[in-house]
CSV table of C-alpha atoms in Angstrom, one decimal:
chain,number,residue,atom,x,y,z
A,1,UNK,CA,-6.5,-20.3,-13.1
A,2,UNK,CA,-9.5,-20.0,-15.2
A,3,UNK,CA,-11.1,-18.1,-16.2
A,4,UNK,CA,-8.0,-16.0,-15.8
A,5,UNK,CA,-5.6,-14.8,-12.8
A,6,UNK,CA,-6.8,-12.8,-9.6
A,7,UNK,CA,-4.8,-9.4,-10.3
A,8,UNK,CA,-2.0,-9.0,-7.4
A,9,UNK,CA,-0.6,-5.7,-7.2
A,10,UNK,CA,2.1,-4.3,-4.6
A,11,UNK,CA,1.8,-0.5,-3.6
A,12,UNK,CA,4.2,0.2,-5.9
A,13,UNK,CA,2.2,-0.7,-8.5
A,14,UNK,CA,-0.8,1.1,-7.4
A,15,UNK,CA,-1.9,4.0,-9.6
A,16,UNK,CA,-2.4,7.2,-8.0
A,17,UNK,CA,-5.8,8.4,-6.5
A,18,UNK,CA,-7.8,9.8,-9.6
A,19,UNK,CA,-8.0,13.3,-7.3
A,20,UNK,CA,-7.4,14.2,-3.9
A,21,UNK,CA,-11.1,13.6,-1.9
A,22,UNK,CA,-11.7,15.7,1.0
A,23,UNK,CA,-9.2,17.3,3.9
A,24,UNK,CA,-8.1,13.2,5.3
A,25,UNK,CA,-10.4,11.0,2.7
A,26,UNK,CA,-7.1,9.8,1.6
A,27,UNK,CA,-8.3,10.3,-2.3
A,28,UNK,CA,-10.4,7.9,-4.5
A,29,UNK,CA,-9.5,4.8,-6.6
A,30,UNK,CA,-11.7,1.9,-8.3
A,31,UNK,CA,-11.3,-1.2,-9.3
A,32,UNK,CA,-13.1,-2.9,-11.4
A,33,UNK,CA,-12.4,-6.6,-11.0
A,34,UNK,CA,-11.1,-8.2,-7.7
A,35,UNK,CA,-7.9,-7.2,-6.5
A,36,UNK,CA,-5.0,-8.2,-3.6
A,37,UNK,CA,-3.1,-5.5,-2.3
A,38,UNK,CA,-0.2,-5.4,-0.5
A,39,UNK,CA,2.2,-3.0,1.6
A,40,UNK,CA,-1.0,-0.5,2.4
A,41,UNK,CA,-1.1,-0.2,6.0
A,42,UNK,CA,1.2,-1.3,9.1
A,43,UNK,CA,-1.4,-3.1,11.3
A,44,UNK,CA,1.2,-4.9,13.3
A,45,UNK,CA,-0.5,-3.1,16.6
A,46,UNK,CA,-3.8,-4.4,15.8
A,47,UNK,CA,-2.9,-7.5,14.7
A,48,UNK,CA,-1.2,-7.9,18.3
A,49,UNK,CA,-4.0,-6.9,20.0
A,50,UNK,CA,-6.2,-9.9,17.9
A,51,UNK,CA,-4.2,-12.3,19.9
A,52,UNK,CA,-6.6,-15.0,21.8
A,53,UNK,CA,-5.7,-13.9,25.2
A,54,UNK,CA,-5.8,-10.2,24.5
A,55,UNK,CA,-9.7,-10.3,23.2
A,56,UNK,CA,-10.3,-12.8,25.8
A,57,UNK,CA,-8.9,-10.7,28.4
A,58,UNK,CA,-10.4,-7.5,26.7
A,59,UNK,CA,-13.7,-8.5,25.5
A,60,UNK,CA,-14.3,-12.3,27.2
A,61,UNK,CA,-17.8,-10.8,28.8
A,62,UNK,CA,-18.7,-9.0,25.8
A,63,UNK,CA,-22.3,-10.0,24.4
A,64,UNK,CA,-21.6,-10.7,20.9
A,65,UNK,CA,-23.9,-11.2,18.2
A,66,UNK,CA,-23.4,-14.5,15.8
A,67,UNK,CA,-25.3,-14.9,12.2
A,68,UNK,CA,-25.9,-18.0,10.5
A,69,UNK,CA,-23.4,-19.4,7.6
A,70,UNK,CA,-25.8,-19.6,5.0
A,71,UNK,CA,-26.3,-16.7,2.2
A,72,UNK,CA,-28.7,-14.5,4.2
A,73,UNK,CA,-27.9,-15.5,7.8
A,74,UNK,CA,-31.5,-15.5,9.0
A,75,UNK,CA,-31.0,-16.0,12.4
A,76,UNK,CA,-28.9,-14.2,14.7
A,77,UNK,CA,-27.5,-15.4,18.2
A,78,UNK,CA,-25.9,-13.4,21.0
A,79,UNK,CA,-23.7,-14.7,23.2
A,80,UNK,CA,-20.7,-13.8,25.5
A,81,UNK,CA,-17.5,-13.5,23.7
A,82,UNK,CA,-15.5,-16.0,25.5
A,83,UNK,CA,-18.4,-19.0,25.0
A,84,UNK,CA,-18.2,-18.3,21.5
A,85,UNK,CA,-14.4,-18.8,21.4
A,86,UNK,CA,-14.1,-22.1,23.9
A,87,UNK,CA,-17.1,-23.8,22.7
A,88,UNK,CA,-17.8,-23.1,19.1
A,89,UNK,CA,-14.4,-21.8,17.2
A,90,UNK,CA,-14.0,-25.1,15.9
A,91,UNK,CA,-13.2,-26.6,12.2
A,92,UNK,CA,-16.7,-26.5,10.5
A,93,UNK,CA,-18.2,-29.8,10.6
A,94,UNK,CA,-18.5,-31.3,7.0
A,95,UNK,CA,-22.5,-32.3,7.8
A,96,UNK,CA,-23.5,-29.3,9.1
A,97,UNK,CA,-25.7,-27.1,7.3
A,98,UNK,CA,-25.5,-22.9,6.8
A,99,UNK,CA,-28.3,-22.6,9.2
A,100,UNK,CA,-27.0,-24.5,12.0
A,101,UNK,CA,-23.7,-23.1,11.6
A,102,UNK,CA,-22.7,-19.8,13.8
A,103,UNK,CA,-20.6,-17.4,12.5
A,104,UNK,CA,-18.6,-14.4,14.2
A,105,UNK,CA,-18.9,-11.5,11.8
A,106,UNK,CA,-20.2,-8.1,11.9
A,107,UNK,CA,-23.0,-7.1,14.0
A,108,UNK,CA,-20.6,-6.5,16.0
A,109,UNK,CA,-21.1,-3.3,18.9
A,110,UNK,CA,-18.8,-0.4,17.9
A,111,UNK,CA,-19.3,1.4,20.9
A,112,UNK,CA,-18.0,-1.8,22.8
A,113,UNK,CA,-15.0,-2.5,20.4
A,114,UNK,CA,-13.7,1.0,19.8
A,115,UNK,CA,-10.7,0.6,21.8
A,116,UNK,CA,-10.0,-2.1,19.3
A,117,UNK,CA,-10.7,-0.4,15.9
A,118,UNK,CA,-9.2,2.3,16.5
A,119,UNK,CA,-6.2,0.5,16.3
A,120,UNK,CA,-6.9,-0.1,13.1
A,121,UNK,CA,-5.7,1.5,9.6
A,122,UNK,CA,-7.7,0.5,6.5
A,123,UNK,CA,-6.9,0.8,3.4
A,124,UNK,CA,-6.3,4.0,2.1
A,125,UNK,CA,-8.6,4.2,-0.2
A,126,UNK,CA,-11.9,5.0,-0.8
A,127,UNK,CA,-15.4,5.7,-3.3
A,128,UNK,CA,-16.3,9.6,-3.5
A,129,UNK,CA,-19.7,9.9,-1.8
A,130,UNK,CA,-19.5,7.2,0.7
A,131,UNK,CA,-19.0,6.3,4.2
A,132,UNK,CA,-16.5,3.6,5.5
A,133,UNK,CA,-18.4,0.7,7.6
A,134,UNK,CA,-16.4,-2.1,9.7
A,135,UNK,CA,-17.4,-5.6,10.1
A,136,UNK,CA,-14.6,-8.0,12.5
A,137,UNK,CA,-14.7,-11.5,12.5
A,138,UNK,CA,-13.4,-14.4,14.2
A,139,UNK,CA,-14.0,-17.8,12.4
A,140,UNK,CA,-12.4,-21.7,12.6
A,141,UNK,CA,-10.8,-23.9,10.4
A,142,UNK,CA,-12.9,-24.9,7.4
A,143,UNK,CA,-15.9,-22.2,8.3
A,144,UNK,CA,-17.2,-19.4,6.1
A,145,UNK,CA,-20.0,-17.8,3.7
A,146,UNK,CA,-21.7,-19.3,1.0
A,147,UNK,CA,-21.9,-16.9,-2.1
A,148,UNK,CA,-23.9,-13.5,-1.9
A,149,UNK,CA,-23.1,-10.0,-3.1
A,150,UNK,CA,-23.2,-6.5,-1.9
A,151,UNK,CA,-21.7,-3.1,-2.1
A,152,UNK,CA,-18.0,-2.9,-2.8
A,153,UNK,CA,-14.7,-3.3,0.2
A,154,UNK,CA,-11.8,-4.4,1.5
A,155,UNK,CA,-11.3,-7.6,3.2
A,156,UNK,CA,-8.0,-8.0,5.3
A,157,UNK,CA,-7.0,-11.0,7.2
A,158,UNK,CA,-5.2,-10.0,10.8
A,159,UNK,CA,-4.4,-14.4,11.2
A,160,UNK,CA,-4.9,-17.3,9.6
A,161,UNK,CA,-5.9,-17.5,5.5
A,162,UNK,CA,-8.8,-17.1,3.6
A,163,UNK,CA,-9.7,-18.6,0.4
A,164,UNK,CA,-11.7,-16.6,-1.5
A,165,UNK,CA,-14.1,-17.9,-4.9
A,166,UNK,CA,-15.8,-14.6,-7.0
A,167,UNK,CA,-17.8,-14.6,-9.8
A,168,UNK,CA,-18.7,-11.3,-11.7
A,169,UNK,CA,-22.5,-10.4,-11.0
A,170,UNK,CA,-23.4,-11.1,-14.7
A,171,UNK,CA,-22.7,-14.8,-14.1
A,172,UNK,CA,-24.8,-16.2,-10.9
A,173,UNK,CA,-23.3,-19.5,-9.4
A,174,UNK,CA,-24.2,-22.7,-9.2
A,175,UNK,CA,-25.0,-23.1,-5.2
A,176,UNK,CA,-27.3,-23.7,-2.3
A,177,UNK,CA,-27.8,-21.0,-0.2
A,178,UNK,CA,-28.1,-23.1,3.1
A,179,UNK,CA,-24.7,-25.5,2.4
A,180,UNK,CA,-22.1,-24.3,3.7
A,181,UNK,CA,-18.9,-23.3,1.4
A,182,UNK,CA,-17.4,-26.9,2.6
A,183,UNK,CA,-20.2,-28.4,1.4
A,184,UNK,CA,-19.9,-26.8,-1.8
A,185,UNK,CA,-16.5,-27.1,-2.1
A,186,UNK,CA,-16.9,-30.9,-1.8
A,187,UNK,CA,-20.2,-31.8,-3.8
A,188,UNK,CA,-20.2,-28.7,-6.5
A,189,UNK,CA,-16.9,-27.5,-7.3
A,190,UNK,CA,-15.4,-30.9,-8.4
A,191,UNK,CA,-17.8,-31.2,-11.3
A,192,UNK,CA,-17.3,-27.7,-12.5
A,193,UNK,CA,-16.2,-27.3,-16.1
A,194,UNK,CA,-13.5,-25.2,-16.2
A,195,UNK,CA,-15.4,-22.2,-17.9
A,196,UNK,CA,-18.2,-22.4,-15.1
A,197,UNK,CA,-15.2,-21.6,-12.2
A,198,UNK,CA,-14.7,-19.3,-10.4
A,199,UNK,CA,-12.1,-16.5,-10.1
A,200,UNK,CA,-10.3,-17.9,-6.9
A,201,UNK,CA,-7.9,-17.0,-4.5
A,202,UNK,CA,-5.8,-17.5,-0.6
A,203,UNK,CA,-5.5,-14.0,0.7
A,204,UNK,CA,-2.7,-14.6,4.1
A,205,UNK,CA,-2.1,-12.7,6.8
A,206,UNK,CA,-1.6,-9.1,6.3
A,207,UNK,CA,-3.0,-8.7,2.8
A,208,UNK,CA,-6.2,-7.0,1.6
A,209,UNK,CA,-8.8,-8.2,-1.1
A,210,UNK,CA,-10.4,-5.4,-3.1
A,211,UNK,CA,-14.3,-7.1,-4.1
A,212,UNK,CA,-16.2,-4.7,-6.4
A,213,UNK,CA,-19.8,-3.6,-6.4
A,214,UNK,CA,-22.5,-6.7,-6.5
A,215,UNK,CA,-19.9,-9.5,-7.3
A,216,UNK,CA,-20.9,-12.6,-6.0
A,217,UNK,CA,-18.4,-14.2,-3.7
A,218,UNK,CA,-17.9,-16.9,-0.8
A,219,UNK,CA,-15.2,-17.3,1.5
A,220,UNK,CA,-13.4,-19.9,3.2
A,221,UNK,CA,-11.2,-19.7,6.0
A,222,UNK,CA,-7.9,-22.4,6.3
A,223,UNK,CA,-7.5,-22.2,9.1
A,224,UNK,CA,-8.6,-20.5,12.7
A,225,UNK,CA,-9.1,-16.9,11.0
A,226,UNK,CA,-9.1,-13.2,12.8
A,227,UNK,CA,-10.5,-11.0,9.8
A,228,UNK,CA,-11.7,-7.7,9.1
A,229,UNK,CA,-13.8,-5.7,6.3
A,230,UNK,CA,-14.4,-2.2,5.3
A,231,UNK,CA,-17.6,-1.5,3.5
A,232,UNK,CA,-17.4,1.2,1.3
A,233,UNK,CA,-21.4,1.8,1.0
């Protein structure tokens, strides 16, 4: 895979915490390249509670608030909970452009959703000096986010898969910033030399990705995809 493998590391393999953070911060560890990890957390509670019918039944009236699938979601929508689901979780439509495409993911009202995340274990890791932030999404076949960077986090995917193309932020990437990552996928990535790819991988159900500080990255979800970040910013 060129330029060279996404690292995959098991707990085991995991180095301990540089030093113990503060009373429950769990300790601090960096990466410096991208990173799957396995074996961190049991989130088999949460992961039932992601079920269609239980976030349908728990938060079908909920106003949620949708972005735009292009690289710096200009406009936001808000909608109930349960429209979103039975009218537009649907694989992304190849024609489509990032603007016109709606996307469930962050925004989202943590007031309204804290019997949710609570349920929730991240990672146990974090950066001395910052603050853990969630963003939750829910996203269909074929969606996701063209590239754009930002603070380092975790990425973990509750169902479905998502693939996953990073760059390191010295090396910008060839894109539009209003196609959507199927467009690109189709029309730029075929005629990539092999040195211009990407690092690239298809993080399942159950695993985490580590993505550093300012790398560029865009995602793209398999299939019908219940995800969740942690910022660490």
């Amino acid at each position: 895979m060129a330029p060279g493998p996404l690292l995959l590391l098991a707990l085991c393999a995991l180095a301990a915490p540089a030093r113990p953070g503060p009373a429950g911060d769990g300790g601090c560890y960096a990466f410096l390249r991208p990173v799957i990890l396995q074996g961190l957390t049991d989130n088999s509670k949460f992961r039932a509670l992601c079920s269609r019918e239980r976030l349908l039944a728990s938060f079908g009236e909920s106003v949620v608030r949708l972005s735009t699938a292009n690289t710096y979601s200009y406009r936001k929508v808000d909608l109930p909970f349960q429209e979103y689901v039975e009218q537009l979780l649907h694989p992304q439509d190849p024609t489509s452009l990032g603007n016109d495409t709606l996307y469930f993911f962050g925004d989202n009202n943590f007031t309204e959703w804290a019997s949710l995340f609570r349920h929730y274990s991240p990672p146990p890791f974090g950066l001395l000096g910052t603050t853990p932030a969630y963003s939750f999404g829910i996203a269909g076949a074929g969606s996701g986010v063209p590239f754009h960077w930002h603070g380092p986090g975790y990425s973990e995917v509750i169902y479905g898969r998502k693939r996953w193309f990073l760059y390191p932020p010295e090396k910008t990437p060839e894109f539009h910033p209003n196609k959507t990552t199927l467009a690109w996928l189709q029309d730029t990535y075929p005629a990539l030399a092999p040195h211009e790819r990407p690092l690239e991988c298809t993080v399942q159900a159950g695993e985490v990705l580590y993505f550093p500080d300012r790398w560029w990255h865009a995602t793209f979800n398999l299939d019908t995809s219940v995800f969740i970040s942690t910022f660490l910013g």
